[in-house]
Amino acid sequence: MTDIHNLLLIDHNPAHAEAFQEALLNAQNGPFRGHWVQTLTQGMERLREKTIWAIFANLCLPDSHGLDTIDKLMQVAPGVPILVIGGVEDEDLSTEALRRGAKDYLLEGHIDTYSFDRAIRNMGERKTVERVMFIEEDRASVTLGSIGDAVISTDILGNVTYLNSGAEKMTGWTCEDARGKPFCEIFHIIDGATRTLSQNPMELAIETNGTVGLPADCVLIRRDGSESPIEDSAAPIHDRSGSITGAVIVFHDVSVSRAMTLEMSRLAQHDILTNLPNRLLLKDRISQAIAAARRNNTRVAVLFLDLDGFRNINASLGHAVGDYLLQSVAKRLSNCVRSSDTVSRQGGDEFVVLLSEIKQPSDAGIAARRILTAVTEAHEFDNHDVQLKSSIGLSTYPEDGQDAEILLKNADTAMYQGKKKGHNNYQFFNQDMNIRAIERQSIEADLRTALRRQEFVLHYQPKVNLQTEKITGAEALIRWVHPDRGLVSPLQFIPIAEESGLILPIGQWVLREACRQVQEWINAGLPATPVAVNASSLEFRNRTFLETLRSTLKETGLDPQFLELELTESVLMKHAESSASVLSTLKSIGVRLAVDDFGTGYSSLSYLKRFPIDSLKIDQSFVHDIATDMDDAAIVSAVITMAKSLKKFVIAEGVETKEQMTFLQMHGCDEAQDYYFSKPLIPNQFAMLLQAGMAPFASPASVSVSV
Ligand code: C2E
Ligand code: MG
Ligand code: MG
């Protein structure tokens, strides 16, 4: 059943009420129920009590007159349509009433079924349209309220008509406060870089009748003065006929993405560990400094700093300590220079300091000395003091190069050359260095492919017992058969392999090849002979050293007693405590241990006693002059005596003459490894010697054929 609509008539004239009642009875749009009151007060009361569908109000009432009636009714019953009843003479008033919100009016004398029906029909239709519009508007407002973007619309004059909740949050204005205000009062934007006022995008959108993007780096200033970077666009609004009725702007906060972009560009130019500029940014700064120096007739200096022995620190103390030390060095360096200079980390333990304006090259020397001192001061870590040393190479503009790349390369070269002379020093670049550096670089580059191309071979140099003159073992010595250079001495490439870290795979190859070879000789029925393999500092300190050794022995099937490791004094003494533990593990595996080049480094006797070392190899530099130099003779005999008392084997290296050998035999030296007996031999020749079971000693000339 259709609902009955309550209609309220407020009119003091009973004749009007009668006509109303009659029209209502005959109405086609019903069913209606009429309610008649004579005063506004009663009308308002009725409105509070009942749901009224429409109000018919006379503008001339005993307790209210004119437009006031409309205002009051709308206040009490907003949304209920009001129909004004008035006389012909009230036409102006009725028109004004319509403007105030009344929906229609009826002439007093014409309250009849026809005009009543028409008014009711109009009102019904209007209500339906309004409901649809309300639903649409509601839906639009919910949609706009829920989107993340901020939306503001204006009329054609540029006054705000709407703000969604996003825009309310972004601008700090409520829609209510902002409505009707000029857009530029609500939406205040400036250029982030210049901080000048940006042009009003809505104005532009209306002017150009097209979509306008917000200027780049646009910053919105909120009602409270705070700022946020924003992005997006404004567009004109058209009505059905295509004319512009206003404009809408859609925008969003880009603080996060803009901060992320900034952070990403910062990361791309900085070193993560130390937060210092990286190589990329440094090169840019050097280029700028060169340009300024060219204009001002000044100089630029590039200081390339490398920490001495940092690889060992990292390997022995662990990476956490290594990282901490690098950060500590970064701070010290930054404190040593002016804010206009740049300290950068190149990676690893390499830093570069750019002195952007110096008067003469010696100024850079002063800075280098200051930096060396700062780095040398103890670095405290976990209540331990760690001492670091460094080497610095210097190049200056315009003397040593015209661009960033060359200055950096030359400072690096100078650093490398300086390092050879001793640690904790600085060295200026000179052109001669380039030739040596190029040579070194080319060796390093070729070393990288040498393993893959199988360019390494091992030669074996016999060790001979000085009493029995029998072969007691051999030292495996690496040789590089370079495709262009021919045979390259290990003295030339091992230091480069150590610096570049390539010694690790090379060392693994040497170990495997030596073990494999000796096992092959044993399998072939030759007298079993221990082979000595040199292990460099980097290998010995490497965490995987013991593991590699175990697996190599297992794979090749070699009994550990046939393997000897030669380690130099400096390798063992540098970190004596940790050396002791690695050595005892090695001993428990069953390999033999020798101290190589004994006498050239600093040995602590107490450690020598504690280390489970089997033999000492006296360095050839002492042996060389034993027959002529009293001091060397005294040293060698003392070493032999000491070794005996420590119950170690003594091997002399580098015996070349009969006199030297006689001296060693007389002083009780156990063994010798030297050219006098045999130069290092290719495997086949060494096998032949073993086969014959002879000491080459008897006829040195016949066997010194290898190298
Ligand atoms: P080293 O371990 O002290 O080896 C002894 C060096 O002295 C060898 O030189 C050997 O040929 C040389 N030598 C032996 N007897 C005499 C002599 O009577 N007179 C003279 N003048 N020299 C003699 P080599 O083979 O050139 O090796 C030099 C250094 O290179 C070795 O010194 C060792 O430190 C290193 N090295 C060689 N092979 C390897 C390797 O496989 N791994 C590592 N890490 N280092 C190696
Ligand atoms: Mg050796
Ligand atoms: Mg040696």
Coordinates of N, CA and C in Angstrom, one line a residue, residues 353-520:
V353 N 92.1 11.9 -0.1 CA 91.8 13.3 0.4 C 92.1 14.3 -0.7
L354 N 91.1 15.1 -1.0 CA 91.3 16.1 -2.0 C 91.5 17.5 -1.2
L355 N 92.6 18.1 -1.5 CA 92.9 19.4 -0.9 C 92.6 20.4 -2.1
S356 N 91.5 21.0 -2.0 CA 91.0 21.7 -3.2 C 91.7 23.0 -3.5
E357 N 92.4 23.6 -2.5 CA 93.2 24.8 -2.8 C 94.4 24.9 -2.0
I358 N 95.6 24.6 -2.7 CA 96.9 24.8 -2.0 C 97.7 25.7 -2.8
K359 N 98.7 26.3 -2.1 CA 99.5 27.3 -2.8 C 100.7 26.6 -3.5
Q360 N 101.4 25.7 -2.7 CA 102.5 25.0 -3.3 C 102.5 23.5 -2.9
P361 N 103.1 22.7 -3.7 CA 103.0 21.2 -3.4 C 103.4 20.9 -2.0
S362 N 104.4 21.7 -1.4 CA 104.8 21.3 0.0 C 103.7 21.4 1.0
D363 N 102.7 22.2 0.7 CA 101.5 22.3 1.6 C 100.8 21.0 1.7
A364 N 100.8 20.2 0.6 CA 100.2 18.9 0.6 C 101.0 17.9 1.5
G365 N 102.4 18.1 1.4 CA 103.2 17.3 2.3 C 102.9 17.5 3.7
I366 N 102.7 18.8 4.1 CA 102.4 19.1 5.5 C 101.1 18.4 5.9
A367 N 100.1 18.5 5.0 CA 98.8 17.8 5.3 C 99.0 16.3 5.4
A368 N 99.8 15.7 4.5 CA 100.1 14.3 4.6 C 100.7 13.9 5.9
R369 N 101.6 14.7 6.4 CA 102.3 14.3 7.6 C 101.2 14.3 8.8
R370 N 100.4 15.4 8.7 CA 99.4 15.5 9.8 C 98.4 14.3 9.7
I371 N 98.1 13.9 8.5 CA 97.2 12.7 8.4 C 97.8 11.5 8.9
L372 N 99.1 11.3 8.6 CA 99.8 10.0 9.0 C 99.8 10.0 10.6
T373 N 100.1 11.1 11.2 CA 100.1 11.2 12.7 C 98.7 10.9 13.2
A374 N 97.7 11.4 12.6 CA 96.3 11.2 13.1 C 95.9 9.8 13.0
V375 N 96.3 9.1 11.9 CA 95.9 7.7 11.7 C 96.7 6.8 12.7
T376 N 97.9 7.2 13.0 CA 98.8 6.4 13.9 C 98.3 6.3 15.3
E377 N 97.6 7.3 15.8 CA 97.2 7.3 17.2 C 96.3 6.1 17.4
A378 N 96.4 5.5 18.6 CA 95.7 4.3 18.9 C 94.2 4.4 18.6
H379 N 93.6 3.4 18.0 CA 92.1 3.4 17.9 C 91.6 2.4 18.9
E380 N 90.6 2.9 19.7 CA 90.2 2.1 20.8 C 89.0 1.3 20.3
F381 N 89.0 0.0 20.5 CA 87.9 -0.9 20.2 C 87.7 -1.9 21.3
D382 N 86.5 -1.8 21.9 CA 86.2 -2.8 22.9 C 87.3 -2.9 24.0
N383 N 87.7 -1.7 24.5 CA 88.8 -1.6 25.5 C 90.2 -2.1 25.0
H384 N 90.3 -2.3 23.7 CA 91.6 -2.7 23.2 C 92.1 -1.5 22.3
D385 N 93.4 -1.3 22.3 CA 94.0 -0.3 21.5 C 94.5 -1.0 20.2
V386 N 94.0 -0.5 19.1 CA 94.6 -1.0 17.8 C 95.4 0.1 17.2
Q387 N 96.6 -0.3 16.7 CA 97.5 0.6 16.1 C 97.4 0.5 14.6
L388 N 97.3 1.6 13.9 CA 97.3 1.5 12.4 C 98.4 2.3 11.9
K389 N 98.9 1.9 10.7 CA 99.8 2.7 10.0 C 99.3 2.9 8.6
S390 N 99.8 3.9 7.9 CA 99.3 4.1 6.6 C 100.4 4.6 5.7
S391 N 100.1 4.6 4.4 CA 101.0 5.1 3.4 C 100.2 6.1 2.5
I392 N 100.9 7.2 2.2 CA 100.2 8.2 1.3 C 101.0 8.5 0.1
G393 N 100.2 8.5 -1.0 CA 100.9 9.0 -2.3 C 100.2 10.3 -2.7
L394 N 101.0 11.2 -3.2 CA 100.4 12.5 -3.5 C 100.6 12.9 -5.0
S395 N 99.6 13.5 -5.5 CA 99.8 14.1 -6.9 C 99.2 15.5 -6.8
T396 N 99.7 16.4 -7.6 CA 99.1 17.8 -7.6 C 98.8 18.2 -9.0
Y397 N 97.8 19.1 -9.1 CA 97.4 19.8 -10.3 C 98.1 21.1 -10.2
P398 N 98.7 21.6 -11.2 CA 98.8 21.1 -12.6 C 100.0 20.2 -12.8
E399 N 100.9 20.0 -11.9 CA 102.2 19.3 -12.2 C 102.0 17.9 -12.7
D400 N 101.1 17.1 -12.0 CA 101.1 15.7 -12.2 C 99.9 15.2 -13.0
G401 N 99.1 16.1 -13.5 CA 97.9 15.7 -14.3 C 96.9 16.8 -14.5
Q402 N 96.2 16.7 -15.6 CA 95.2 17.7 -15.9 C 93.8 17.3 -15.6
D403 N 93.6 16.1 -15.3 CA 92.2 15.7 -14.9 C 92.1 14.8 -13.7
A404 N 90.9 14.6 -13.2 CA 90.7 13.9 -12.0 C 91.3 12.4 -12.1
E405 N 91.0 11.8 -13.2 CA 91.4 10.4 -13.4 C 92.9 10.2 -13.3
I406 N 93.6 11.1 -13.9 CA 95.1 11.0 -13.9 C 95.6 11.3 -12.6
L407 N 95.1 12.4 -11.9 CA 95.6 12.7 -10.6 C 95.4 11.6 -9.6
L408 N 94.3 10.9 -9.7 CA 94.0 9.8 -8.8 C 94.9 8.6 -9.1
K409 N 95.1 8.4 -10.4 CA 96.0 7.2 -10.8 C 97.4 7.5 -10.3
N410 N 97.9 8.7 -10.5 CA 99.3 9.0 -10.1 C 99.5 9.1 -8.6
A411 N 98.5 9.5 -7.9 CA 98.6 9.5 -6.4 C 98.6 8.0 -6.0
D412 N 97.8 7.2 -6.6 CA 97.8 5.8 -6.3 C 99.2 5.1 -6.6
T413 N 99.7 5.5 -7.7 CA 101.1 5.0 -8.1 C 102.1 5.4 -7.0
A414 N 102.1 6.7 -6.7 CA 103.0 7.2 -5.7 C 102.9 6.5 -4.4
M415 N 101.6 6.2 -4.0 CA 101.4 5.5 -2.7 C 102.0 4.1 -2.8
Y416 N 101.8 3.5 -3.9 CA 102.3 2.1 -4.0 C 103.8 2.1 -4.0
Q417 N 104.4 3.0 -4.7 CA 105.9 3.1 -4.7 C 106.4 3.4 -3.3
G418 N 105.7 4.3 -2.6 CA 106.1 4.8 -1.3 C 106.1 3.6 -0.3
K419 N 105.1 2.8 -0.5 CA 104.9 1.6 0.4 C 106.1 0.7 0.4
K420 N 106.6 0.6 -0.8 CA 107.8 -0.4 -0.9 C 108.9 0.1 -0.1
K421 N 109.0 1.4 0.1 CA 110.2 2.0 0.8 C 110.0 1.8 2.3
G422 N 108.8 1.6 2.7 CA 108.6 1.4 4.2 C 107.3 2.1 4.5
H423 N 106.7 1.6 5.7 CA 105.4 2.1 6.0 C 105.3 3.4 6.7
N424 N 104.1 3.9 6.9 CA 103.9 5.2 7.5 C 104.7 6.3 6.9
N425 N 104.6 6.4 5.6 CA 105.3 7.4 4.9 C 104.5 8.1 3.8
Y426 N 104.9 9.2 3.3 CA 104.2 9.8 2.2 C 105.2 10.0 1.0
Q427 N 104.7 9.9 -0.2 CA 105.5 10.0 -1.3 C 104.9 10.8 -2.4
F428 N 105.6 11.8 -3.0 CA 105.1 12.5 -4.1 C 105.2 11.7 -5.4
F429 N 104.4 12.0 -6.3 CA 104.4 11.3 -7.6 C 105.6 11.8 -8.4
N430 N 106.3 10.9 -9.2 CA 107.1 11.4 -10.3 C 106.9 10.5 -11.5
Q431 N 107.3 11.1 -12.6 CA 106.9 10.4 -13.9 C 107.5 9.0 -14.0
D432 N 108.7 8.8 -13.4 CA 109.4 7.5 -13.5 C 108.5 6.4 -13.0
M433 N 107.7 6.8 -12.0 CA 106.9 5.8 -11.3 C 105.9 5.1 -12.3
N434 N 105.5 5.9 -13.2 CA 104.5 5.4 -14.2 C 104.9 4.2 -14.9
I435 N 106.2 4.2 -15.3 CA 106.7 3.0 -16.0 C 106.6 1.8 -15.2
R436 N 107.0 1.9 -13.9 CA 107.0 0.7 -13.0 C 105.5 0.3 -12.7
A437 N 104.7 1.3 -12.6 CA 103.3 1.0 -12.3 C 102.6 0.3 -13.4
I438 N 103.0 0.7 -14.6 CA 102.4 0.1 -15.8 C 102.8 -1.4 -15.9
E439 N 104.1 -1.6 -15.6 CA 104.6 -2.9 -15.6 C 103.8 -3.8 -14.5
R440 N 103.7 -3.2 -13.4 CA 103.0 -4.0 -12.3 C 101.6 -4.3 -12.7
Q441 N 100.9 -3.3 -13.2 CA 99.5 -3.5 -13.6 C 99.4 -4.6 -14.7
S442 N 100.3 -4.6 -15.6 CA 100.2 -5.6 -16.7 C 100.5 -7.0 -16.1
I443 N 101.4 -7.1 -15.1 CA 101.6 -8.4 -14.5 C 100.4 -8.8 -13.7
E444 N 99.8 -7.9 -13.0 CA 98.6 -8.3 -12.2 C 97.5 -8.7 -13.2
A445 N 97.3 -8.0 -14.3 CA 96.2 -8.4 -15.2 C 96.5 -9.8 -15.8
D446 N 97.7 -10.1 -16.1 CA 98.0 -11.4 -16.7 C 97.9 -12.5 -15.6
L447 N 98.2 -12.1 -14.4 CA 98.1 -13.1 -13.3 C 96.7 -13.6 -13.1
R448 N 95.8 -12.7 -13.4 CA 94.4 -13.1 -13.2 C 94.0 -14.3 -14.1
T449 N 94.6 -14.4 -15.3 CA 94.2 -15.4 -16.2 C 95.2 -16.6 -16.2
A450 N 96.3 -16.4 -15.5 CA 97.4 -17.4 -15.6 C 96.9 -18.8 -15.1
L451 N 96.2 -18.8 -14.0 CA 95.7 -20.1 -13.4 C 94.9 -20.9 -14.4
R452 N 93.9 -20.1 -15.0 CA 93.0 -20.7 -16.0 C 93.7 -21.2 -17.2
R453 N 94.7 -20.5 -17.6 CA 95.5 -20.9 -18.8 C 96.6 -21.9 -18.5
Q454 N 96.6 -22.3 -17.2 CA 97.6 -23.3 -16.8 C 99.0 -22.9 -17.1
E455 N 99.4 -21.7 -16.7 CA 100.7 -21.2 -17.1 C 101.7 -21.4 -15.9
F456 N 101.2 -21.9 -14.8 CA 102.1 -22.2 -13.7 C 102.7 -23.6 -13.7
V457 N 103.9 -23.7 -13.3 CA 104.5 -25.1 -13.1 C 105.2 -25.0 -11.8
L458 N 105.5 -26.2 -11.2 CA 106.3 -26.3 -10.0 C 107.7 -26.9 -10.3
H459 N 108.7 -26.3 -9.8 CA 110.0 -26.9 -9.8 C 110.4 -27.4 -8.4
Y460 N 111.2 -28.4 -8.4 CA 111.6 -29.0 -7.1 C 113.0 -28.9 -6.8
Q461 N 113.4 -28.2 -5.7 CA 114.8 -28.1 -5.4 C 115.1 -29.1 -4.2
P462 N 116.1 -30.0 -4.5 CA 116.4 -31.0 -3.4 C 117.0 -30.4 -2.2
K463 N 116.7 -31.0 -1.0 CA 117.3 -30.7 0.2 C 118.2 -31.9 0.5
V464 N 119.4 -31.6 1.0 CA 120.4 -32.7 1.1 C 120.9 -32.8 2.5
N465 N 121.0 -34.0 3.1 CA 121.6 -34.2 4.4 C 123.1 -34.0 4.3
L466 N 123.6 -33.1 5.1 CA 125.0 -32.7 4.9 C 126.0 -33.8 5.4
Q467 N 125.5 -34.8 6.2 CA 126.4 -35.9 6.7 C 126.3 -37.0 5.7
T468 N 125.1 -37.4 5.3 CA 124.9 -38.6 4.5 C 125.0 -38.2 3.0
E469 N 124.8 -37.0 2.7 CA 124.7 -36.4 1.3 C 123.6 -37.1 0.5
K470 N 122.5 -37.5 1.2 CA 121.4 -38.1 0.5 C 120.3 -37.0 0.4
I471 N 119.4 -37.2 -0.5 CA 118.3 -36.3 -0.7 C 117.3 -36.6 0.5
T472 N 116.9 -35.5 1.2 CA 116.0 -35.7 2.3 C 114.6 -35.1 2.0
G473 N 114.5 -34.4 0.9 CA 113.3 -33.8 0.6 C 113.4 -32.8 -0.5
A474 N 112.4 -32.0 -0.8 CA 112.5 -31.0 -1.8 C 111.6 -29.8 -1.4
E475 N 112.0 -28.6 -2.0 CA 111.0 -27.5 -1.8 C 110.4 -27.3 -3.2
A476 N 109.0 -27.2 -3.2 CA 108.3 -26.9 -4.4 C 108.4 -25.4 -4.6
L477 N 108.8 -25.0 -5.8 CA 109.0 -23.5 -6.1 C 108.2 -23.2 -7.4
I478 N 107.3 -22.2 -7.3 CA 106.5 -22.0 -8.4 C 107.2 -21.2 -9.5
R479 N 106.8 -21.5 -10.7 CA 107.4 -20.8 -11.9 C 106.2 -20.4 -12.8
W480 N 106.3 -19.3 -13.4 CA 105.2 -18.8 -14.3 C 105.8 -18.8 -15.7
V481 N 105.2 -19.6 -16.5 CA 105.6 -19.6 -17.9 C 104.7 -18.7 -18.7
H482 N 105.2 -17.4 -18.8 CA 104.3 -16.4 -19.4 C 104.4 -16.4 -20.9
P483 N 103.2 -16.3 -21.6 CA 103.3 -16.5 -23.0 C 104.2 -15.5 -23.7
D484 N 104.4 -14.3 -23.2 CA 105.2 -13.3 -23.9 C 106.5 -13.1 -23.1
R485 N 106.4 -13.1 -21.8 CA 107.6 -12.7 -21.0 C 108.6 -13.9 -20.8
G486 N 108.1 -15.1 -21.1 CA 108.9 -16.3 -20.8 C 108.7 -16.7 -19.3
L487 N 109.8 -17.2 -18.7 CA 109.8 -17.6 -17.3 C 109.8 -16.4 -16.4
V488 N 108.8 -16.2 -15.6 CA 108.8 -15.1 -14.7 C 109.1 -15.6 -13.3
S489 N 110.1 -14.9 -12.6 CA 110.5 -15.3 -11.3 C 109.4 -15.1 -10.2
P490 N 109.3 -16.0 -9.3 CA 108.3 -15.7 -8.2 C 108.6 -14.4 -7.4
L491 N 109.9 -14.0 -7.4 CA 110.2 -12.8 -6.7 C 109.5 -11.6 -7.4
Q492 N 109.2 -11.7 -8.7 CA 108.6 -10.7 -9.4 C 107.0 -10.7 -9.3
F493 N 106.5 -11.9 -9.2 CA 105.0 -11.9 -9.2 C 104.3 -12.3 -7.9
I494 N 105.1 -13.0 -7.0 CA 104.4 -13.3 -5.7 C 104.0 -12.1 -4.9
P495 N 104.8 -11.1 -4.8 CA 104.4 -9.9 -4.1 C 103.1 -9.3 -4.7
I496 N 103.0 -9.3 -6.0 CA 101.8 -8.7 -6.7 C 100.6 -9.6 -6.4
A497 N 100.9 -10.9 -6.4 CA 99.8 -11.8 -6.1 C 99.3 -11.7 -4.7
E498 N 100.2 -11.4 -3.8 CA 99.9 -11.2 -2.4 C 99.0 -9.9 -2.2
E499 N 99.5 -8.8 -2.9 CA 98.7 -7.6 -2.7 C 97.3 -7.6 -3.3
S500 N 97.2 -8.4 -4.4 CA 95.9 -8.4 -5.1 C 95.0 -9.5 -4.6
G501 N 95.6 -10.3 -3.7 CA 94.7 -11.4 -3.1 C 94.8 -12.6 -4.0
L502 N 95.4 -12.5 -5.2 CA 95.4 -13.7 -6.1 C 96.2 -14.8 -5.5
I503 N 97.0 -14.5 -4.5 CA 97.9 -15.6 -3.9 C 97.0 -16.7 -3.3
L504 N 95.8 -16.4 -3.0 CA 94.9 -17.4 -2.4 C 94.7 -18.6 -3.4
P505 N 94.1 -18.3 -4.5 CA 93.9 -19.4 -5.5 C 95.2 -20.0 -6.0
I506 N 96.2 -19.1 -6.1 CA 97.5 -19.6 -6.6 C 98.1 -20.6 -5.6
G507 N 98.0 -20.2 -4.3 CA 98.6 -21.0 -3.2 C 97.9 -22.4 -3.1
Q508 N 96.5 -22.3 -3.4 CA 95.8 -23.6 -3.3 C 96.2 -24.5 -4.5
W509 N 96.5 -23.9 -5.6 CA 96.9 -24.7 -6.7 C 98.3 -25.3 -6.4
V510 N 99.2 -24.5 -5.8 CA 100.6 -25.0 -5.5 C 100.5 -26.2 -4.5
L511 N 99.7 -26.0 -3.5 CA 99.5 -27.1 -2.5 C 99.0 -28.4 -3.1
R512 N 98.0 -28.3 -3.9 CA 97.4 -29.4 -4.5 C 98.3 -30.1 -5.5
E513 N 99.0 -29.3 -6.3 CA 99.9 -29.8 -7.3 C 101.1 -30.5 -6.6
A514 N 101.6 -29.9 -5.6 CA 102.8 -30.5 -4.9 C 102.4 -31.8 -4.3
C515 N 101.2 -31.8 -3.6 CA 100.8 -33.1 -2.9 C 100.5 -34.2 -4.0
R516 N 99.8 -33.7 -5.1 CA 99.5 -34.7 -6.1 C 100.8 -35.3 -6.7
Q517 N 101.8 -34.4 -6.9 CA 103.1 -34.9 -7.5 C 103.8 -35.9 -6.6
V518 N 103.9 -35.5 -5.4 CA 104.6 -36.4 -4.4 C 103.9 -37.8 -4.3
Q519 N 102.6 -37.7 -4.3 CA 101.8 -39.0 -4.2 C 102.1 -39.8 -5.5
E520 N 102.2 -39.1 -6.6 CA 102.4 -39.8 -7.9 C 103.7 -40.5 -7.8

